[in-house]
Coordinates of C-alpha atoms and ligand atoms in Angstrom, one line a residue:
X1407 CA -13.0 -28.1 2.1
X1408 CA -15.9 -28.3 4.6
X1409 CA -19.3 -29.5 3.3
X1410 CA -21.5 -26.7 2.0
X1411 CA -18.6 -24.3 1.7
X1412 CA -19.6 -21.1 -0.2
X1413 CA -16.7 -19.3 -1.8
X1414 CA -16.8 -15.5 -1.8
X1415 CA -14.7 -13.8 -4.5
X1416 CA -14.0 -10.3 -3.4
X1417 CA -12.7 -8.1 -6.2
X1418 CA -10.6 -5.2 -5.0
X1419 CA -8.3 -5.1 -1.9
X1420 CA -9.2 -1.6 -0.7
X1421 CA -10.8 -0.9 2.6
X1422 CA -14.2 -1.9 1.4
X1423 CA -13.0 -5.2 0.0
X1424 CA -10.9 -6.0 3.1
X1425 CA -13.9 -5.2 5.4
X1426 CA -16.0 -7.5 3.3
X1427 CA -13.5 -10.3 4.1
X1428 CA -13.6 -9.6 7.8
X1429 CA -17.4 -9.4 8.0
X1430 CA -17.8 -12.6 6.0
X1431 CA -15.3 -14.5 8.1
X1432 CA -17.1 -13.3 11.3
X1433 CA -20.7 -13.8 10.1
X1434 CA -20.8 -16.6 7.5
X1435 CA -20.3 -20.2 8.5
X1436 CA -18.2 -22.3 6.1
X1437 CA -17.2 -19.4 3.9
X1438 CA -14.0 -19.3 2.0
X1439 CA -12.8 -15.8 1.0
X1440 CA -10.6 -15.3 -2.0
X1441 CA -9.6 -11.7 -2.6
X1442 CA -8.4 -10.6 -6.1
X1443 CA -6.5 -7.4 -6.2
X1444 CA -5.3 -5.8 -9.5
X1445 CA -2.1 -4.3 -7.9
X1446 CA 0.7 -5.9 -6.1
X1447 CA -0.3 -4.4 -2.8
X1448 CA -3.4 -3.9 -0.7
X1449 CA -5.1 -0.7 0.4
X1450 CA -6.4 0.9 -2.8
X1451 CA -6.8 4.6 -2.1
X1452 CA -5.6 4.2 1.4
X1453 CA -2.2 2.6 1.3
X1454 CA 1.1 3.2 2.9
X1455 CA 4.6 2.9 1.5
X1456 CA 8.2 3.1 2.7
X1457 CA 9.8 6.2 1.4
X1458 CA 13.4 5.5 0.7
X1459 CA 14.4 9.2 0.7
X1460 CA 12.5 10.1 3.9
X1461 CA 13.4 6.8 5.5
X1462 CA 9.9 6.4 7.0
X1463 CA 6.4 5.1 6.1
X1464 CA 4.1 7.6 4.4
X1465 CA 0.4 7.3 3.6
X1466 CA -0.5 8.0 0.0
X1467 CA -2.5 10.8 1.5
X1468 CA -2.8 11.7 5.2
X1469 CA -5.8 9.8 6.4
X1470 CA -7.7 10.9 9.4
X1471 CA -10.9 9.7 11.0
X1472 CA -13.2 11.5 13.4
X1473 CA -14.7 10.2 16.6
X1474 CA -18.1 9.7 14.9
X1475 CA -16.5 7.0 12.6
X1476 CA -17.6 4.2 14.9
X1477 CA -16.0 1.3 13.2
X1478 CA -12.8 2.9 12.1
X1479 CA -12.3 4.3 15.6
X1480 CA -11.8 0.7 16.8
X1481 CA -8.4 1.0 15.1
X1482 CA -7.1 3.9 17.2
X1483 CA -5.9 3.5 20.7
X1484 CA -5.6 6.0 23.5
X1485 CA -1.9 6.5 23.2
X1486 CA -2.3 7.7 19.6
X1487 CA -2.3 11.4 18.7
X1488 CA -5.6 13.0 18.7
X1489 CA -6.7 16.5 18.6
X1490 CA -9.7 18.7 19.0
X1491 CA -10.4 20.6 15.9
X1492 CA -8.6 23.9 15.8
X1493 CA -8.0 26.3 12.9
X1494 CA -5.3 28.6 11.8
X1495 CA -6.6 31.7 10.0
X1496 CA -3.9 32.8 7.6
X1497 CA -5.4 36.2 7.1
X1498 CA -5.1 37.1 10.8
X1499 CA -2.5 34.6 11.8
X1500 CA -4.7 33.5 14.7
X1501 CA -5.6 30.0 16.1
X1502 CA -9.2 29.6 16.7
X1503 CA -11.7 26.8 17.5
X1504 CA -15.3 26.4 16.5
X1505 CA -16.8 23.4 14.8
X1506 CA -20.0 25.2 13.8
X1507 CA -18.4 28.4 12.7
X1508 CA -16.1 26.6 10.3
X1509 CA -18.5 23.9 9.2
X1510 CA -18.1 24.7 5.5
X1511 CA -14.4 24.0 5.8
X1512 CA -15.0 20.7 7.5
X1513 CA -17.7 19.7 5.0
X1514 CA -15.4 20.5 2.0
X1515 CA -12.8 18.1 3.4
X1516 CA -15.4 15.4 4.4
X1517 CA -16.9 15.4 0.9
X1518 CA -14.0 16.5 -1.2
X1519 CA -16.4 18.9 -2.9
X1520 CA -16.8 22.7 -2.5
X1521 CA -19.3 23.4 0.3
X1522 CA -21.8 25.2 -1.9
X1523 CA -21.9 22.2 -4.3
X1524 CA -22.4 19.4 -1.8
X1525 CA -25.7 17.6 -2.1
X1526 CA -28.1 18.7 0.8
X1527 CA -28.8 15.1 1.6
X1528 CA -25.1 14.4 2.2
X1529 CA -24.8 17.5 4.4
X1530 CA -27.8 16.3 6.4
X1531 CA -26.3 12.8 6.7
X1532 CA -23.0 14.2 8.1
X1533 CA -24.9 16.3 10.5
X1534 CA -26.9 13.4 11.8
X1535 CA -23.9 11.1 12.0
X1536 CA -21.8 13.7 14.0
X1537 CA -24.6 15.1 16.1
X1538 CA -24.5 15.9 19.0
X1539 CA -21.2 17.7 18.3
X1540 CA -19.5 16.5 21.5
X1541 CA -15.8 16.3 21.9
X1542 CA -15.9 12.5 21.4
X1543 CA -17.6 12.8 18.0
X1544 CA -15.7 15.6 16.5
X1545 CA -12.2 14.7 17.7
X1546 CA -9.7 14.1 14.9
X1547 CA -7.5 11.0 14.9
X1548 CA -4.5 10.4 12.9
X1549 CA -1.9 7.9 13.6
X1550 CA 1.8 8.1 14.1
X1551 CA 2.0 4.6 12.6
X1552 CA 0.2 5.8 9.5
X1553 CA -3.5 5.1 9.6
X1554 CA -3.8 3.3 6.3
X1555 CA -1.0 1.0 7.2
X1556 CA -2.5 0.2 10.5
X1557 CA -6.0 -0.5 9.1
X1558 CA -4.8 -2.5 6.0
X1559 CA -2.3 -4.6 7.9
X1560 CA -5.0 -5.6 10.4
X1561 CA -7.6 -6.4 7.8
X1562 CA -5.2 -8.3 5.5
X1563 CA -5.4 -11.3 7.8
X1564 CA -9.0 -12.1 7.0
X1565 CA -9.1 -13.4 3.4
X1566 CA -8.2 -17.2 3.1
X1567 CA -6.3 -16.4 -0.1
X1568 CA -5.1 -13.2 -1.7
X1569 CA -4.4 -13.1 -5.4
X1570 CA -2.2 -10.2 -6.2
X1571 CA -1.8 -8.6 -9.6
X1572 CA -5.1 -10.3 -10.5
X1573 CA -7.2 -7.7 -12.3
X1574 CA -10.7 -8.7 -13.1
X1575 CA -11.2 -8.0 -16.8
X1576 CA -14.6 -9.6 -17.4
X1577 CA -17.4 -11.6 -15.8
X1578 CA -18.4 -14.3 -18.3
X1579 CA -22.0 -15.2 -18.1
X1580 CA -23.9 -18.3 -19.2
X1581 CA -27.7 -18.2 -19.4
X1582 CA -27.7 -14.8 -17.6
X1583 CA -25.7 -16.2 -14.6
X1584 CA -22.0 -15.4 -13.8
X1585 CA -20.0 -18.5 -14.8
X1586 CA -16.4 -17.4 -15.0
X1587 CA -14.1 -14.6 -13.7
X1588 CA -11.6 -13.6 -16.3
X1589 CA -8.7 -12.2 -14.4
X1590 CA -5.5 -10.8 -16.0
X1591 CA -3.5 -13.8 -14.8
X1592 CA -6.0 -16.7 -14.5
X1593 CA -9.6 -17.7 -15.0
X1594 CA -11.9 -18.9 -12.2
X1595 CA -14.9 -21.1 -12.8
X1596 CA -17.8 -20.1 -10.5
X1597 CA -20.0 -22.7 -8.8
X1598 CA -23.8 -21.8 -8.7
X1599 CA -23.7 -20.8 -5.0
X1600 CA -20.4 -18.7 -5.2
X1601 CA -20.8 -15.0 -4.5
X1602 CA -18.8 -12.2 -6.1
X1603 CA -18.5 -8.8 -4.4
X1604 CA -17.1 -6.0 -6.6
X1605 CA -15.4 -3.7 -4.1
X1606 CA -13.9 -1.4 -6.8
X1607 CA -13.4 2.3 -7.2
X1608 CA -16.0 3.9 -9.5
X1609 CA -13.6 4.2 -12.4
X1610 CA -12.7 0.5 -12.4
X1611 CA -16.3 -0.5 -11.8
X1612 CA -17.6 1.6 -14.7
X1613 CA -14.9 0.1 -17.0
X1614 CA -15.7 -3.4 -16.0
X1615 CA -19.5 -3.0 -16.3
X1616 CA -19.5 -0.8 -19.4
X1617 CA -21.1 2.1 -17.6
X1618 CA -20.2 5.8 -17.6
X1619 CA -17.8 7.0 -14.9
X1620 CA -19.1 9.4 -12.2
X1621 CA -17.4 12.8 -12.0
X1622 CA -14.4 12.8 -9.6
X1623 CA -12.6 15.4 -7.6
X1624 CA -8.9 15.4 -6.8
X1625 CA -6.9 15.8 -3.6
X1626 CA -3.4 17.2 -3.3
X1627 CA -1.1 16.0 -0.5
X1628 CA 2.4 17.5 0.1
X1629 CA 4.8 15.9 2.6
X1630 CA 7.8 17.8 3.8
X1631 CA 10.7 16.1 5.6
X1632 CA 12.9 18.1 7.9
X1633 CA 16.1 17.2 9.8
X1634 CA 14.5 18.3 13.1
X1635 CA 11.1 17.5 14.5
X1636 CA 8.5 20.1 13.6
X1637 CA 6.3 21.9 16.2
X1638 CA 3.1 23.8 15.6
X1639 CA 1.8 26.5 18.1
X1640 CA 0.3 25.1 21.3
X1641 CA 1.7 21.6 20.6
X1642 CA -1.0 21.1 17.9
X1643 CA -0.7 18.1 15.7
X1644 CA -3.5 19.0 13.3
X1645 CA -4.8 22.3 12.2
X1646 CA -7.5 23.3 9.8
X1647 CA -6.2 26.2 7.6
X1648 CA -8.6 29.0 6.8
X1649 CA -8.0 31.5 4.0
X1650 CA -4.8 29.8 3.0
X1651 CA -3.4 27.7 0.2
X1652 CA -3.9 24.4 2.0
X1653 CA -6.9 23.0 4.0
X1654 CA -5.2 21.1 6.7
X1655 CA -1.7 20.8 8.2
X1656 CA -0.5 17.7 10.1
X1657 CA 2.8 17.1 11.9
X1658 CA 4.3 13.7 12.7
X1659 CA 7.9 14.2 14.1
X1660 CA 10.0 15.2 11.1
X1661 CA 7.2 15.1 8.6
X1662 CA 4.8 17.9 8.0
X1663 CA 2.0 17.3 5.6
X1664 CA -0.7 19.4 4.1
X1665 CA -3.9 18.4 2.4
X1666 CA -5.8 20.3 -0.3
X1667 CA -9.3 18.9 -1.0
X1668 CA -11.5 19.5 -4.0
X1669 CA -8.4 20.4 -6.0
X1670 CA -9.6 19.9 -9.6
X1671 CA -9.2 23.6 -10.3
X1672 CA -5.7 23.9 -8.7
X1673 CA -3.5 24.5 -11.7
X1674 CA -0.2 25.6 -10.1
X1675 CA 2.5 23.0 -10.7
X1676 CA 3.1 20.8 -7.7
X1677 CA 6.7 21.9 -7.0
X1678 CA 5.7 25.5 -7.2
X1679 CA 2.7 24.9 -4.9
X1680 CA 4.9 23.0 -2.5
X1681 CA 7.2 26.1 -2.3
X1682 CA 4.3 28.5 -1.8
X1683 CA 2.6 26.4 0.9
X1684 CA 5.9 26.0 2.8
X1685 CA 6.4 29.8 2.7
X1686 CA 2.9 30.4 3.9
X1687 CA 3.5 28.0 6.8
X1688 CA 6.5 30.2 7.9
X1689 CA 3.9 32.6 9.3
X1690 CA 2.4 29.9 11.5
X1691 CA 5.7 28.5 12.7
X1692 CA 7.1 32.0 13.3
X1693 CA 10.2 31.4 11.2
X1694 CA 11.7 32.7 8.0
X1695 CA 12.7 29.6 6.0
X1696 CA 15.8 30.0 3.9
X1697 CA 15.0 27.0 1.8
X1698 CA 12.2 24.4 1.3
X1699 CA 13.0 21.0 2.7
X1700 CA 12.7 17.8 0.6
X1701 CA 9.1 17.2 -0.2
X1702 CA 6.8 14.7 -2.0
X1703 CA 3.7 16.2 -3.7
X1704 CA 0.9 14.0 -5.1
X1705 CA -2.3 14.9 -6.9
X1706 CA -4.8 12.1 -6.7
X1707 CA -6.9 12.8 -9.7
X1708 CA -9.6 10.3 -8.9
X1709 CA -9.5 10.7 -5.1
X1710 CA -13.3 10.4 -4.7
X1711 CA -16.4 11.0 -6.7
X1712 CA -17.9 14.4 -6.5
X1713 CA -20.5 14.6 -3.8
X1714 CA -22.9 17.1 -5.5
X1715 CA -26.6 16.5 -6.0
X1716 CA -26.2 15.3 -9.6
X1717 CA -23.5 12.8 -9.0
X1718 CA -25.2 11.6 -5.8
X1719 CA -28.4 10.9 -7.8
X1720 CA -26.4 8.5 -10.0
X1721 CA -25.0 6.4 -7.1
X1722 CA -26.4 2.9 -6.5
X1723 CA -29.4 2.5 -4.1
X1724 CA -28.4 -1.0 -3.0
X1725 CA -25.6 -3.6 -3.1
X1726 CA -27.2 -5.5 -6.0
X1727 CA -25.3 -5.3 -9.2
X1728 CA -28.1 -6.5 -11.5
X1729 CA -26.2 -9.8 -12.1
X1730 CA -27.3 -12.8 -9.9
X1731 CA -24.8 -13.5 -7.0
X1732 CA -22.8 -10.3 -7.9
X1733 CA -22.8 -7.5 -5.3
X1734 CA -21.2 -4.1 -5.1
X1735 CA -19.3 -2.3 -2.3
X1736 CA -17.0 0.7 -2.1
X1737 CA -17.3 4.3 -0.7
X1738 CA -19.0 5.6 -3.8
X1739 CA -21.8 3.0 -3.7
X1740 CA -23.6 4.4 -0.7
X1741 CA -25.9 7.0 -2.0
X1742 CA -26.3 10.0 0.4
X1743 CA -23.1 9.2 2.3
X1744 CA -19.8 11.1 2.2
X1745 CA -17.0 9.0 0.5
X1746 CA -14.7 8.1 3.3
X1747 CA -13.2 5.1 5.1
X1748 CA -16.2 4.6 7.4
X1749 CA -18.6 4.6 4.4
X1750 CA -16.4 2.0 2.7
X1751 CA -16.9 -0.1 5.8
X1752 CA -20.7 0.5 5.8
X1753 CA -20.8 -0.5 2.1
X1754 CA -19.1 -3.8 3.0
X1755 CA -21.6 -4.5 5.7
X1756 CA -24.4 -3.8 3.3
X1757 CA -22.9 -6.0 0.6
X1758 CA -22.3 -9.0 2.9
X1759 CA -25.8 -8.7 4.3
X1760 CA -27.2 -8.7 0.7
X1761 CA -25.4 -11.9 0.0
X1762 CA -27.2 -13.6 2.9
X1763 CA -30.7 -12.6 1.8
Ligands
FAD470 C1 -5.5 11.4 -0.9 C2 -6.7 10.8 -0.2 C3 -7.0 11.2 1.1 C4 -8.1 10.7 1.7 N1 -8.3 11.1 3.0 C5 -9.3 10.5 3.7 C6 -9.4 10.7 5.1 O1 -8.7 11.5 5.7 N2 -10.4 10.1 5.8 C7 -11.3 9.2 5.2 O2 -12.1 8.6 5.9 N3 -11.1 8.9 3.8 C8 -10.2 9.6 3.1 N4 -10.0 9.3 1.8 C9 -11.0 8.4 1.1 C10 -10.7 7.0 1.4 O3 -9.3 6.7 1.0 C11 -11.6 6.1 0.5 O4 -12.9 6.4 0.9 C12 -11.4 4.6 0.8 O5 -10.0 4.3 0.7 C13 -12.2 3.9 -0.3 O6 -12.0 2.5 -0.2 P1 -12.6 1.5 -1.3 O7 -12.2 0.1 -0.8 O8 -14.1 1.8 -1.4 O9 -12.0 1.9 -2.7 P2 -10.5 1.7 -3.2 O10 -9.6 2.0 -2.1 O11 -10.4 2.5 -4.4 O12 -10.3 0.2 -3.5 C14 -10.6 -0.4 -4.8 C15 -9.6 -1.5 -5.0 O13 -9.9 -2.2 -6.2 C16 -8.7 -2.5 -6.9 N5 -9.1 -2.7 -8.3 C17 -9.5 -1.8 -9.2 N6 -9.8 -2.4 -10.4 C18 -9.7 -3.7 -10.2 C19 -10.0 -4.9 -11.0 N7 -10.4 -4.7 -12.2 N8 -9.7 -6.1 -10.5 C20 -9.2 -6.2 -9.2 N9 -9.0 -5.2 -8.4 C21 -9.2 -3.9 -8.9 C22 -7.9 -1.2 -6.7 O14 -6.5 -1.5 -7.0 C23 -8.1 -1.0 -5.2 O15 -7.2 -1.7 -4.4 C24 -8.9 9.8 1.1 C25 -8.7 9.4 -0.2 C26 -7.6 9.9 -0.9 C27 -7.3 9.5 -2.3

């Protein structure tokens, strides 16, 4: 090992943890990065898997980014599908455009929180990040190759070592300083200069640190697989859905997916909801479906924390954990920001910078 090597232990292999690895390897000389992930795969809330039944890769939930997501946009290339934001109004069966007119719909999805409950500071932050609302900033990107898969596979090359199925259960301290990481399958002694970045979701962080969890909101995703490619009117790949059961509809060859944000109050069973949504989509597609194609329906109970004023007030103000040499990252750690992939990146940048101070 090179002289003066500092080892960074990153706990959590989601987007924030993986970006930490990338930024450290690019910015810190003589740094060794060891990433510890509780699961047997990387990606956290943004992972892809091969669906045996559908015979294709699926994201755990359709992930999109917008043009204003400066860092994430580096992962999309020109030949990928992209779309200006357009909406399908179920009540009139008309396709319309209008970013400003439908801002409450966009904010609900961006914050996974009902528009009226979103903290005003977060609304203001989104407006400042997306202003001016040019085509470049509001364009929606989603990838044929699965966005999660694309991002995660790229970032996975940065850590020097990845310890899978290595859940951090405790940080053992001596004289107030972190001395040992107690993982589910090993223990790691920490040297005085070693750094630890906790890039965990809020539920895991709260459990580890003995703190209360923040209120969360769920997201429902339904993926339908048809024998023929699916087409939406005007060749659209993405449509916002107004006054309907779902919030967004996406098509990717033979897979049509819908997203329902802020879904805590949705009580219809997932199979029943999948049937109702498919029937509603008949109107858009101008068909009368005799049957519902095979589908996968997921409810992500802890998709993101709520982004209301109360919950936002409880989010951290900095990347400092309160323990020496231990820092925090993750989408929920950036007070006043919407919880999304770009924010996970920004939290990683902030955490790595804090380790260098
Ligand atoms: C269904 C769904 C749809 C979404 N859609 C979008 C979208 O379209 N656009 C967008 O920008 N964002 C979207 N998001 C949000 C986005 O996925 C998250 O903001 C982002 O993935 C958060 O990354 P993270 O690294 O902060 O957290 P996580 O992805 O939660 O990563 C935390 C990691 O820590 C690991 N871990 C937990 N406990 C331990 C432990 N004790 N020891 C070791 N490892 C541990 C976890 O397994 C996980 O890998 C969506 C989220 C969901 C759930």
